[in-house]
Coordinates of C-alpha atoms and ligand atoms in Angstrom, one line a residue:
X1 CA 0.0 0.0 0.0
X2 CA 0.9 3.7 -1.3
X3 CA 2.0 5.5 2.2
X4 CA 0.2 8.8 2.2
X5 CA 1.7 10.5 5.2
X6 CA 5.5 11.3 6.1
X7 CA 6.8 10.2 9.0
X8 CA 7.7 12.4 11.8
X9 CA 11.3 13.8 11.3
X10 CA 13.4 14.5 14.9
X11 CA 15.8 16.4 12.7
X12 CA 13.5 18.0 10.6
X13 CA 11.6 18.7 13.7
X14 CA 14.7 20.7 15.3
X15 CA 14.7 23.3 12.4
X16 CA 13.7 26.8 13.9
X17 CA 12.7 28.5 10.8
X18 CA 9.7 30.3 10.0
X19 CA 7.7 33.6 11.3
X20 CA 4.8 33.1 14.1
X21 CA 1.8 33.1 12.4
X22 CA -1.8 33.1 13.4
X23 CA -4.4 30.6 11.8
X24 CA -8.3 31.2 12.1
X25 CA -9.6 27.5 12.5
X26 CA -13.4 26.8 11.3
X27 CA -14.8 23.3 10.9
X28 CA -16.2 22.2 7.6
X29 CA -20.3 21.7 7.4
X30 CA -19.2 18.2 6.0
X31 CA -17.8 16.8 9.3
X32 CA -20.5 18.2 11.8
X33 CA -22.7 15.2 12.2
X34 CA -20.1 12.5 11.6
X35 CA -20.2 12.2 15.0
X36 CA -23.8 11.7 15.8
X37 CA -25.4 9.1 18.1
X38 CA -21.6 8.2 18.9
X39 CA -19.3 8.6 22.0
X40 CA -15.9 9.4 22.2
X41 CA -13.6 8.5 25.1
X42 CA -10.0 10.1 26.1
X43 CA -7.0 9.0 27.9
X44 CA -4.9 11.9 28.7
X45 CA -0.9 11.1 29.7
X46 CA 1.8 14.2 30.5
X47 CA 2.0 17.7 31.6
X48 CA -0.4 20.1 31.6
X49 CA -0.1 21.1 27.7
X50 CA -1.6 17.5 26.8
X51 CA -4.7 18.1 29.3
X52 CA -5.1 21.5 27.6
X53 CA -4.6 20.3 24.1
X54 CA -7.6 17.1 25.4
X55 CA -9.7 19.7 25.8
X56 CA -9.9 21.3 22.5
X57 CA -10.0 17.0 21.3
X58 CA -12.7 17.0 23.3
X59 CA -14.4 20.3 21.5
X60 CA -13.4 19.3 18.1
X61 CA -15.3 16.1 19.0
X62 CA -18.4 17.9 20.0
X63 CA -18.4 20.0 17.0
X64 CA -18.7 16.9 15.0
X65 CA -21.6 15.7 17.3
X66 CA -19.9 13.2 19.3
X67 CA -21.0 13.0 23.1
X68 CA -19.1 12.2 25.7
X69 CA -18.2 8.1 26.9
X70 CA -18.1 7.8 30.7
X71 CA -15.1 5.1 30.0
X72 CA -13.5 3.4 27.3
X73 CA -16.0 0.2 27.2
X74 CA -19.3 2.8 26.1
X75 CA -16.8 4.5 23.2
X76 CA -17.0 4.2 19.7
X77 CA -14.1 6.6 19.4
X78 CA -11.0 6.4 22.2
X79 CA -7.7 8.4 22.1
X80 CA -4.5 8.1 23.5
X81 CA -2.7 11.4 24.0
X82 CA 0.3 10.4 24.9
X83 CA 3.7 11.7 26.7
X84 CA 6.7 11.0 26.0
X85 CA 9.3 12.7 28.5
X86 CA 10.2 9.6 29.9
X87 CA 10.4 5.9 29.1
X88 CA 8.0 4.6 32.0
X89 CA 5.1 7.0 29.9
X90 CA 6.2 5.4 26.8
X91 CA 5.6 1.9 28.1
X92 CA 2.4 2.9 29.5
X93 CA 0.8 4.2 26.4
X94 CA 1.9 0.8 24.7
X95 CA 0.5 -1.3 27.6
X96 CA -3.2 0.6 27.0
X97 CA -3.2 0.0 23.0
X98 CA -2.7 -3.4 23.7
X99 CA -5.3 -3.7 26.0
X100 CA -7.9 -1.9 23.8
X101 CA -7.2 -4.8 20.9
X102 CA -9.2 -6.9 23.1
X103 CA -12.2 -4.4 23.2
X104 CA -11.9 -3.6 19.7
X105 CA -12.4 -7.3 18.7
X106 CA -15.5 -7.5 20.7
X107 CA -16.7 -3.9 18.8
X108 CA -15.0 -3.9 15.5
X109 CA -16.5 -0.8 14.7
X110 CA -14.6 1.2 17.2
X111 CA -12.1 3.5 16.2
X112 CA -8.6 3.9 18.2
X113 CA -6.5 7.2 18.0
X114 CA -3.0 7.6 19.3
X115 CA -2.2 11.5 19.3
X116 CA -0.4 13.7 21.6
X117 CA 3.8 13.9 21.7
X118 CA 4.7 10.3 20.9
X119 CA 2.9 10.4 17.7
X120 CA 5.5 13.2 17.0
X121 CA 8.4 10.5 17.1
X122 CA 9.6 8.5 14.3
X123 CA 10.5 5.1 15.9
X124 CA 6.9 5.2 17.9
X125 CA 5.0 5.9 14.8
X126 CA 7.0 3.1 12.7
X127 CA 6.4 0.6 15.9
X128 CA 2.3 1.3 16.0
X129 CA 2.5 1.0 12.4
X130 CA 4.0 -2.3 12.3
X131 CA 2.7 -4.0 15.4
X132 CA -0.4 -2.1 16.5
X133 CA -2.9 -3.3 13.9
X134 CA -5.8 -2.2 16.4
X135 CA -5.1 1.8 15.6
X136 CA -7.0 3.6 13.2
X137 CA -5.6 7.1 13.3
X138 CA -2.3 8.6 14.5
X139 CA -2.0 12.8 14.6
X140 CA 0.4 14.4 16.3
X141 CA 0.5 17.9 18.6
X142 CA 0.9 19.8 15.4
X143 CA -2.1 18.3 13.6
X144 CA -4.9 18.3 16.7
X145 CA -7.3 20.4 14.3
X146 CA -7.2 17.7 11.4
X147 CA -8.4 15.3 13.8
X148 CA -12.0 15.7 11.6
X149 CA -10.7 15.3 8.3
X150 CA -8.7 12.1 9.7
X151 CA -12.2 10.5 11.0
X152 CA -13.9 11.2 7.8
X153 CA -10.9 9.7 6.5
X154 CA -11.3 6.3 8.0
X155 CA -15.3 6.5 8.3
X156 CA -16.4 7.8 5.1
X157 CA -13.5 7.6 2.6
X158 CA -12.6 3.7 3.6
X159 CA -9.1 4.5 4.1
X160 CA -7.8 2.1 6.4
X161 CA -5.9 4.3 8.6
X162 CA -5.1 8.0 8.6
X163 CA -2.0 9.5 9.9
X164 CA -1.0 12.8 10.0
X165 CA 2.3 14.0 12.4
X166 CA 3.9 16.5 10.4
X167 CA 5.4 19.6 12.1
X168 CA 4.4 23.0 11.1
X169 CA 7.1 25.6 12.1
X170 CA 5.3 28.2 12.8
X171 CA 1.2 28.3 13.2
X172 CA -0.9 29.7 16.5
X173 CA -4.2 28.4 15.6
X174 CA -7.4 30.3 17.3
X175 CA -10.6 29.5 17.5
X176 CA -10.4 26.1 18.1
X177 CA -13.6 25.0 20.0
X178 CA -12.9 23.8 23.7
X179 CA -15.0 21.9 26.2
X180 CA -13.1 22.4 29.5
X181 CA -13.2 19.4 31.7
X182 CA -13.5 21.7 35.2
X183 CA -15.4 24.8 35.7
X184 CA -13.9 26.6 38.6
X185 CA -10.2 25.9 37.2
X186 CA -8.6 26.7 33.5
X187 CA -5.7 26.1 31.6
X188 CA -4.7 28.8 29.2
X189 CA -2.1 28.5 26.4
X190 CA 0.1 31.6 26.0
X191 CA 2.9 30.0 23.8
X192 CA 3.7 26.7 22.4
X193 CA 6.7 24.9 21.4
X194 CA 10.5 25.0 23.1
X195 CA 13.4 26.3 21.6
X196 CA 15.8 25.5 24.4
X197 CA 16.9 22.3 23.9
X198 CA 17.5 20.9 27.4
X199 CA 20.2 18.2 25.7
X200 CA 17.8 15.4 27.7
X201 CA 14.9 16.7 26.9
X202 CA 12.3 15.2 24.0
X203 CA 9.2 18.5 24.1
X204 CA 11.2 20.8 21.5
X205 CA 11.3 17.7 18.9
X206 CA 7.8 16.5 19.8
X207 CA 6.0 20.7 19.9
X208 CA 8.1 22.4 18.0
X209 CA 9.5 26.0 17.5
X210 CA 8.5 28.4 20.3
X211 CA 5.5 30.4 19.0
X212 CA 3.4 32.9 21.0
X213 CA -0.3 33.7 21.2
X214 CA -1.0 37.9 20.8
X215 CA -1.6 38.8 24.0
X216 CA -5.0 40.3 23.4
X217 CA -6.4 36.5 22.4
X218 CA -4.7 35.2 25.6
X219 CA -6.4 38.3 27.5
X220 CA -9.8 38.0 25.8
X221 CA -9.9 33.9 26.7
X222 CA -9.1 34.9 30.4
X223 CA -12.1 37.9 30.5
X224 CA -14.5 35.0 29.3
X225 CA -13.4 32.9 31.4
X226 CA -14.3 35.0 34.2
X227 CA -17.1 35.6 33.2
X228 CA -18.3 32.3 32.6
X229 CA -17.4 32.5 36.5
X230 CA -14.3 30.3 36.6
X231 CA -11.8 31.3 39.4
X232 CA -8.6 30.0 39.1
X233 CA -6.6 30.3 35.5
X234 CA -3.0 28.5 34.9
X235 CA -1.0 30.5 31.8
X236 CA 1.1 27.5 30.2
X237 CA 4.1 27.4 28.2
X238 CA 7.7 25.3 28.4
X239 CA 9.4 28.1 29.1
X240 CA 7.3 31.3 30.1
X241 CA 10.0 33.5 30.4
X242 CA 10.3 34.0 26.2
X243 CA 6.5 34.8 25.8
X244 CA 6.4 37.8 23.2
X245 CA 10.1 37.0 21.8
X246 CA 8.9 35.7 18.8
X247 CA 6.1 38.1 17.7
X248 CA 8.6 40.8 18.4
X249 CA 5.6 43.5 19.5
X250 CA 7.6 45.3 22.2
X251 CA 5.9 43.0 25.0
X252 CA 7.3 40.5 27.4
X253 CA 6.1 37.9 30.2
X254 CA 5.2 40.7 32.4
X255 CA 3.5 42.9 30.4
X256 CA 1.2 39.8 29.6
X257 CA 0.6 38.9 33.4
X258 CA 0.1 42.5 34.3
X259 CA -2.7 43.0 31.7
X260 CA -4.6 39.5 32.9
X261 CA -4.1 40.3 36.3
X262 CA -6.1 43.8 35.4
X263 CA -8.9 41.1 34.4
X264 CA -9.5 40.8 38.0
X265 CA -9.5 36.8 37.6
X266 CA -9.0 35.6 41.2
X267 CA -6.6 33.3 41.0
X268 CA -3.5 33.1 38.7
X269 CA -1.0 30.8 38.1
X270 CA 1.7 29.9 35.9
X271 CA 4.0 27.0 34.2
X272 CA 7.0 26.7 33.5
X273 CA 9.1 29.8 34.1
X274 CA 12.5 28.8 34.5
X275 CA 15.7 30.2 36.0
X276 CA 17.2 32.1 32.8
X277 CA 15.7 35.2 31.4
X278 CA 13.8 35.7 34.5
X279 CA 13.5 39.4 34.7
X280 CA 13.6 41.8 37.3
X281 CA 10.7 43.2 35.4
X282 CA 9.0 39.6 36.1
X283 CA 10.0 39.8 39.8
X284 CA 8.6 43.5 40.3
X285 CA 5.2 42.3 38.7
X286 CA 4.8 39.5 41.1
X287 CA 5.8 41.6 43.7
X288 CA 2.5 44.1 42.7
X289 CA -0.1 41.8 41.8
X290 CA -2.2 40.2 44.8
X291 CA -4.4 37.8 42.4
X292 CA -1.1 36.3 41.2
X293 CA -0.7 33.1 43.2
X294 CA 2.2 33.1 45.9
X295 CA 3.6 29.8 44.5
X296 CA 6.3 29.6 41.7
X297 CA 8.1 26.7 40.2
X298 CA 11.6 27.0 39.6
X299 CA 13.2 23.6 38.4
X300 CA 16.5 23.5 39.1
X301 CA 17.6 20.0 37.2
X302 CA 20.8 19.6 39.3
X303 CA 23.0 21.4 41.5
X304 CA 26.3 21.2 39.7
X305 CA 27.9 23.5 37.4
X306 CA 29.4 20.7 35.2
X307 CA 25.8 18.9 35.2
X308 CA 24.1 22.2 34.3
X309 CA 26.6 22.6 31.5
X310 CA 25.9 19.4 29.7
X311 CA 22.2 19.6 30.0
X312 CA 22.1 23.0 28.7
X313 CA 20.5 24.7 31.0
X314 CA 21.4 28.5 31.1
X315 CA 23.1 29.3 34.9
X316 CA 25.3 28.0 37.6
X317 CA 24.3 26.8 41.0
X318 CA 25.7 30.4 42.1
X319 CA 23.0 32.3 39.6
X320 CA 20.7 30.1 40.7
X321 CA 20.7 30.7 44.4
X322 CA 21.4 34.6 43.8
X323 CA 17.9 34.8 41.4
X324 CA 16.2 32.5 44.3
X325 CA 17.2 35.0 46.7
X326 CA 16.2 37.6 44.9
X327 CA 13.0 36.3 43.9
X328 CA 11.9 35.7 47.7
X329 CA 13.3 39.1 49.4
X330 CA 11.1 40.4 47.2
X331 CA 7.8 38.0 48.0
X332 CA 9.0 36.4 51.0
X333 CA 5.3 34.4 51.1
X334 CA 6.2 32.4 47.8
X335 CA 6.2 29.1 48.0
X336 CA 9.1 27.3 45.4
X337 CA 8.8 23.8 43.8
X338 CA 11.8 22.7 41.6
X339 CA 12.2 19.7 39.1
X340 CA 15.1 18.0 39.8
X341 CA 17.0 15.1 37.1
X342 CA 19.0 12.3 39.0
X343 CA 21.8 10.2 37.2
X344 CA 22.1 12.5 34.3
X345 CA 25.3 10.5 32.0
X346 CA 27.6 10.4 34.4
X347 CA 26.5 12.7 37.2
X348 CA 29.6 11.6 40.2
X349 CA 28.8 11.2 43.4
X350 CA 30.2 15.2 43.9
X351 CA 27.8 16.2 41.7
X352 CA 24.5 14.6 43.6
X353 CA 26.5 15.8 46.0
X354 CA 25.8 19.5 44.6
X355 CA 22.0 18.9 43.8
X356 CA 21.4 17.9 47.2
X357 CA 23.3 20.9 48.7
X358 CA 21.1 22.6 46.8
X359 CA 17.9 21.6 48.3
X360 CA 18.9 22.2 51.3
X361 CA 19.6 25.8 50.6
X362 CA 16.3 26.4 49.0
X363 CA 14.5 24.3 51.1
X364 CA 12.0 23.9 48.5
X365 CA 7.7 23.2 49.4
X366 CA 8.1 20.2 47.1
X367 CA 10.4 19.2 44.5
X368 CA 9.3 16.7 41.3
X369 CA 11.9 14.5 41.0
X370 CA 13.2 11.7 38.5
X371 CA 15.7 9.2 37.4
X372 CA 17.4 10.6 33.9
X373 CA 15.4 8.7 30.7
X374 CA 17.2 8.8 27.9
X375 CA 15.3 10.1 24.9
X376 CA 16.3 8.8 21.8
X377 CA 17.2 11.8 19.2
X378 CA 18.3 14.0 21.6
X379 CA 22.2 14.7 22.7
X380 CA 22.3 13.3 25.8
X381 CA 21.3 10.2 24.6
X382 CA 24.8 9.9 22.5
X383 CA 26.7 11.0 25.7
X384 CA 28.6 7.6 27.6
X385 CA 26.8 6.8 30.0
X386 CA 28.3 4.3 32.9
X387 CA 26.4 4.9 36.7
X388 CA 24.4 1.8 37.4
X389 CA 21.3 1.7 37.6
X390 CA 21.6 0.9 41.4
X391 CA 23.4 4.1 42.6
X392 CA 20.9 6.1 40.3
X393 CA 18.2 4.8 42.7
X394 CA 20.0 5.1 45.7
X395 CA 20.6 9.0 44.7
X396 CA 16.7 9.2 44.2
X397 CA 15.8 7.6 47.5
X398 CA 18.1 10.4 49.1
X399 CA 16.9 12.9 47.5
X400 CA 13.6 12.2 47.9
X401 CA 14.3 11.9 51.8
X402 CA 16.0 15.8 51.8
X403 CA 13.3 16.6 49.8
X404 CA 10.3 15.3 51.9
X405 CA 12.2 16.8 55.0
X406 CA 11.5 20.6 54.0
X407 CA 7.8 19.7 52.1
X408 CA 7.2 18.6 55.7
X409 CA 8.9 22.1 57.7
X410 CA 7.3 23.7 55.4
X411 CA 3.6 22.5 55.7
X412 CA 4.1 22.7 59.7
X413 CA 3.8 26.7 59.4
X414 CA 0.0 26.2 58.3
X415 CA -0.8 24.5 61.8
X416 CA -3.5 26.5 63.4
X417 CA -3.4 28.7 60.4
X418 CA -7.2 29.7 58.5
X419 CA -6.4 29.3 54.6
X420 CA -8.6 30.0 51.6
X421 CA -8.9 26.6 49.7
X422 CA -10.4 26.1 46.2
X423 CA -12.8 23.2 46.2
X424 CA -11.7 20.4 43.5
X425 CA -14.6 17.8 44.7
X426 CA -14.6 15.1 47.1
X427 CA -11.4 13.6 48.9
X428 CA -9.7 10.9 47.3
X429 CA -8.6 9.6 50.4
X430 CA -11.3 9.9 52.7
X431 CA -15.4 9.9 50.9
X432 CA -16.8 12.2 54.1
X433 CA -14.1 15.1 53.0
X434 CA -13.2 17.2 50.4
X435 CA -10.2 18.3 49.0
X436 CA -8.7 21.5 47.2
X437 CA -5.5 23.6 47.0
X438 CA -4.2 27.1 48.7
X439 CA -2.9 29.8 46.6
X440 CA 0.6 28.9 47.5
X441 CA -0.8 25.4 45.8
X442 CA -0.8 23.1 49.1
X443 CA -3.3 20.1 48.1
X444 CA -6.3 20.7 51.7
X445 CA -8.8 17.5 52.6
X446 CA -10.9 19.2 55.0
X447 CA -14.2 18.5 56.2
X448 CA -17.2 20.3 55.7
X449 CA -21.0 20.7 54.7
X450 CA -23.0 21.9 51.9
X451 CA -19.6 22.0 50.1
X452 CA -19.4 21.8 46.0
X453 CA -16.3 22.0 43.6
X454 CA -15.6 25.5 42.5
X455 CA -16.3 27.1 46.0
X456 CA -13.6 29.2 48.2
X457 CA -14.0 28.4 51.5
X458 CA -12.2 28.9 54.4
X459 CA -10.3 26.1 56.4
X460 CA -8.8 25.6 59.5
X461 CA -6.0 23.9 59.6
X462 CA -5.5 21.1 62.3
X463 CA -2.9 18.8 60.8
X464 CA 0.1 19.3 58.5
X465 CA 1.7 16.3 56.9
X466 CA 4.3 16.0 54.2
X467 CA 2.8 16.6 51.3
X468 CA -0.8 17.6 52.6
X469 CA -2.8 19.3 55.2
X470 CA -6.0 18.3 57.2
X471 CA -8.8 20.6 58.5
X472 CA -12.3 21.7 58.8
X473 CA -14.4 24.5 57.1
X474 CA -14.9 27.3 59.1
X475 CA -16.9 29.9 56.4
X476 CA -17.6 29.9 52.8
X477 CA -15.7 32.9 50.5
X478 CA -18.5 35.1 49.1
X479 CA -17.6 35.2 45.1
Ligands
LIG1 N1 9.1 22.9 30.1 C1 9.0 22.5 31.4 C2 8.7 21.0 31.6 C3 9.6 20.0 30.9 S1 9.2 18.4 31.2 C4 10.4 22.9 32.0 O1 11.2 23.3 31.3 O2 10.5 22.8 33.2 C5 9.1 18.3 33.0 C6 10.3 17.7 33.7 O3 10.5 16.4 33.3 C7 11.5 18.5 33.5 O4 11.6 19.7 34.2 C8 12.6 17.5 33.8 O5 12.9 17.5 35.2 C9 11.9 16.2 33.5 N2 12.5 15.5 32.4 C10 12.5 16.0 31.1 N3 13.2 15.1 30.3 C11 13.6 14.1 31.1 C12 14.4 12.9 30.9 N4 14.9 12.6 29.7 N5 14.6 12.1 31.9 C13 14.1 12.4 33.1 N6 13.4 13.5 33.4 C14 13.1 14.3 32.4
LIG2 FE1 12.5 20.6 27.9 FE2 14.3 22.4 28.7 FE3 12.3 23.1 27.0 FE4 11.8 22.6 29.5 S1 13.0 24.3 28.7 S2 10.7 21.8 27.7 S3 13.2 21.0 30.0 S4 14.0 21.7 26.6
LIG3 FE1 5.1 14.9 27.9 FE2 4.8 16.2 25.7 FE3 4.2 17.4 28.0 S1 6.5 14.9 26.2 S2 5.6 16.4 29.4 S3 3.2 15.6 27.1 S4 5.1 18.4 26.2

């Protein structure tokens, strides 16, 4: 059989030509009732760009009529979007297509989609290809809006299977419909793409050249938002900190947060700024807006300079600490999380050494933390790499025990304290409570009555645990 797609190209995908530009998306009439008297089911893997880009699945989905599946077993239609920053995501992902070849002999009619950042990579692609009869369509993070075309592909035009995981330098398309799973909390995209090239690091192959959003589209999605009464937002992007860089308007990062602060939005968070190009400018508009949340995550990597150098990641352990320091003398309530890579090629026992100093100077609210994966395509993944996979454990299991050590001090100053809590729904660990997160983003299970998700209410706090705190509702936040 004629192939009628090209393969996804790591190479090709590390080209950084091409102007930002902005796309208007519109369906066509033809695809609007493919969907009709069918349900559609999605898995989501990853960071918070793959929940974001489920969403607009999800509205693409309901443009063409498709209602929603409560799980896979009721869905004519069920996608995979997939991560691929590590290997244990990889294997997961593989581990669910095989387990939907069983459900998809029982309902042959049933379509399977893998999309999301491992349908960006050339060896996964060739692999579900080759061994992964049971999938019908494969798109990748470029091609989310084709996902219509693809269907009618397979549904209408007999194809046997539509693929579609070219990258397109470039593009910021609008407009594309959205059905948000949550309606107190929001994600927002302000920029896609990475150009940094972390040399472990997969997301600039698998989204592309770093493209922003104007800043009166991400401002006008925030004012709706609002007004649609949501009360948190989170701004995403890999790397906040170059927002604006490529549309070259004369605006930055902060201009962008001032101007959706002025929204009045309650709550506002963002991901990922990280420790290079973070401006005074940034720090000073922290510093003056209140409905900016007091939490900021920082990721680190590793503590040592020769580490740092190799993973090319843009500061020392001494700029690190000096912007740390300045960041909290000038909002001393800030809570910090960091990401932190263990058993990079090579990392000596000095050099752990380092990354563990390092948490103990920052004594961070909570650190992500993970064993070095390596990523084919990238340059790491060429670099000689010796440490057994033994001492690479042993440095996570210390880690994670410095690490734990200051989540803990630092959860023990909310003893006794009253904190405003955002209500996510009912406790995961306990069915008589509820659960929800402070501004400076401390996960609460508290108890209380007449409670729903999306309320503000008021909790005292009567326990403080590692990585959580326990309490019971003393009023409900008028909104
Ligand atoms: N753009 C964000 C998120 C990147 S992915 C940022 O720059 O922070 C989230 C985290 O996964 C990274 O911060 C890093 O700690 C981890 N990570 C990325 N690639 C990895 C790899 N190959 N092995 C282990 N951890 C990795
Ligand atoms: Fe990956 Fe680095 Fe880009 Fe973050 S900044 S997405 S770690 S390359
Ligand atoms: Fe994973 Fe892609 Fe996000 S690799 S972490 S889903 S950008």
């Amino acid at each position: 059989m004629k192939k009628d797609y090209k393969l996804p190209d790591l190479k090709l995908a590390s080209n950084r030509t091409g102007e930002t530009k902005k796309v208007i998306f519109e369906i066509s009439d033809e695809y609007k009732t493919l969907g009709a008297d069918k349900k559609y089911f999605i898995k989501t893997h990853g960071c918070q760009a793959n929940q974001r880009d489920s969403e607009s699945i999800a509205g693409l989905l309901e443009d063409m009529s498709y209602s929603p599946a409560k799980d896979e077993t009721e869905a004519d239609l069920v996608l995979i979007n997939t991560c691929a920053v590590r290997e244990g995501a990889e294997d997961k992902v593989f581990g669910e297509i095989g387990a939907l070849k069983r459900l998809k002999r029982e309902k042959p009619s049933m379509l399977i989609g893998i999309c999301g950042c491992m349908a960006q990579e050339e060896k996964t692609v060739e692999e579900i290809l080759s061994k992964y009869h049971q999938v019908d369509i494969i798109f990748g993070t470029h091609n989310i809006t084709s996902l219509p075309k693809l269907i009618n592909d397979v549904l209408t035009a007999n194809k046997k299977r539509a693929v579609e995981v070219y990258s397109k330098q470039g593009e910021v398309i609008e407009e594309v419909p959205v059905t948000r799973f949550a309606s107190h909390k929001a994600w927002v995209n302000i920029m896609y793409g990475c150009d940094n090239f972390c040399t472990y690091c997969i997301v600039p192959y698998t989204r592309g050249k770093e493209r922003s959003r104007l800043l009166e589209d991400v401002v006008k999605e925030v004012k709706q938002l609002k007004e649609e009464g949501y009360v948190e937002i989170c701004l995403l992007g890999q790397n906040v900190n170059d927002y604006g860089r490529d549309l070259k308007l004369g605006y930055d990062f902060a201009d962008l947060l001032d101007e959706v602060a002025k929204t009045g939005i309650r709550r506002i968070r963002f991901v990922t700024s990280n420790p290079w190009g973070f401006t005074d400018k940034m720090i000073d508009c922290l510093a003056r807006n209140e409905n900016v949340c007091p939490y900021l995550h920082l990721p680190v990597q590793s503590g040592s300079n020769d580490v740092l150098k190799l993973m090319n990641r843009h500061y020392t352990k001494e700029s690190y600490k000096e912007l740390f320091d300045k960041i909290k003398k000038a909002v001393p309530h800030y809570a910090f999380t960091t990401d932190i890579i263990v058993g990079f090629p090579n990392e000596t026992d000095e050099d752990f050494k380092d990354t563990l100093d390092m948490v103990d100077y920052c004594k961070y609210d909570n650190a992500f933390t993970f064993i070095y994966s390596k990523r084919s395509g990238t340059p790491a993944a060429r670099m000689e790499d010796l440490t057994p996979r033994e001492v690479k454990e042993a440095r996570l299991q210390e880690l994670n025990q410095h690490v734990a050590k200051w989540a803990n001090e630092s959860m023990q100053k909310f003893k006794g304290q009253t904190v405003e809590v955002l209500v996510d729904g009912i406790s995961k660990k306990n069915a008589n409570a509820y659960s929800g997160y402070t501004v400076e983003n401390k996960l609460v299970n508290f108890t209380g009555d007449d409670v729903k998700v999306g309320d503000l209410v008021m909790v005292e706090i009567e326990e403080a645990m590692s990585f959580s705190l326990k309490g019971k509702m003393v009023s409900k936040v008028e909104l």
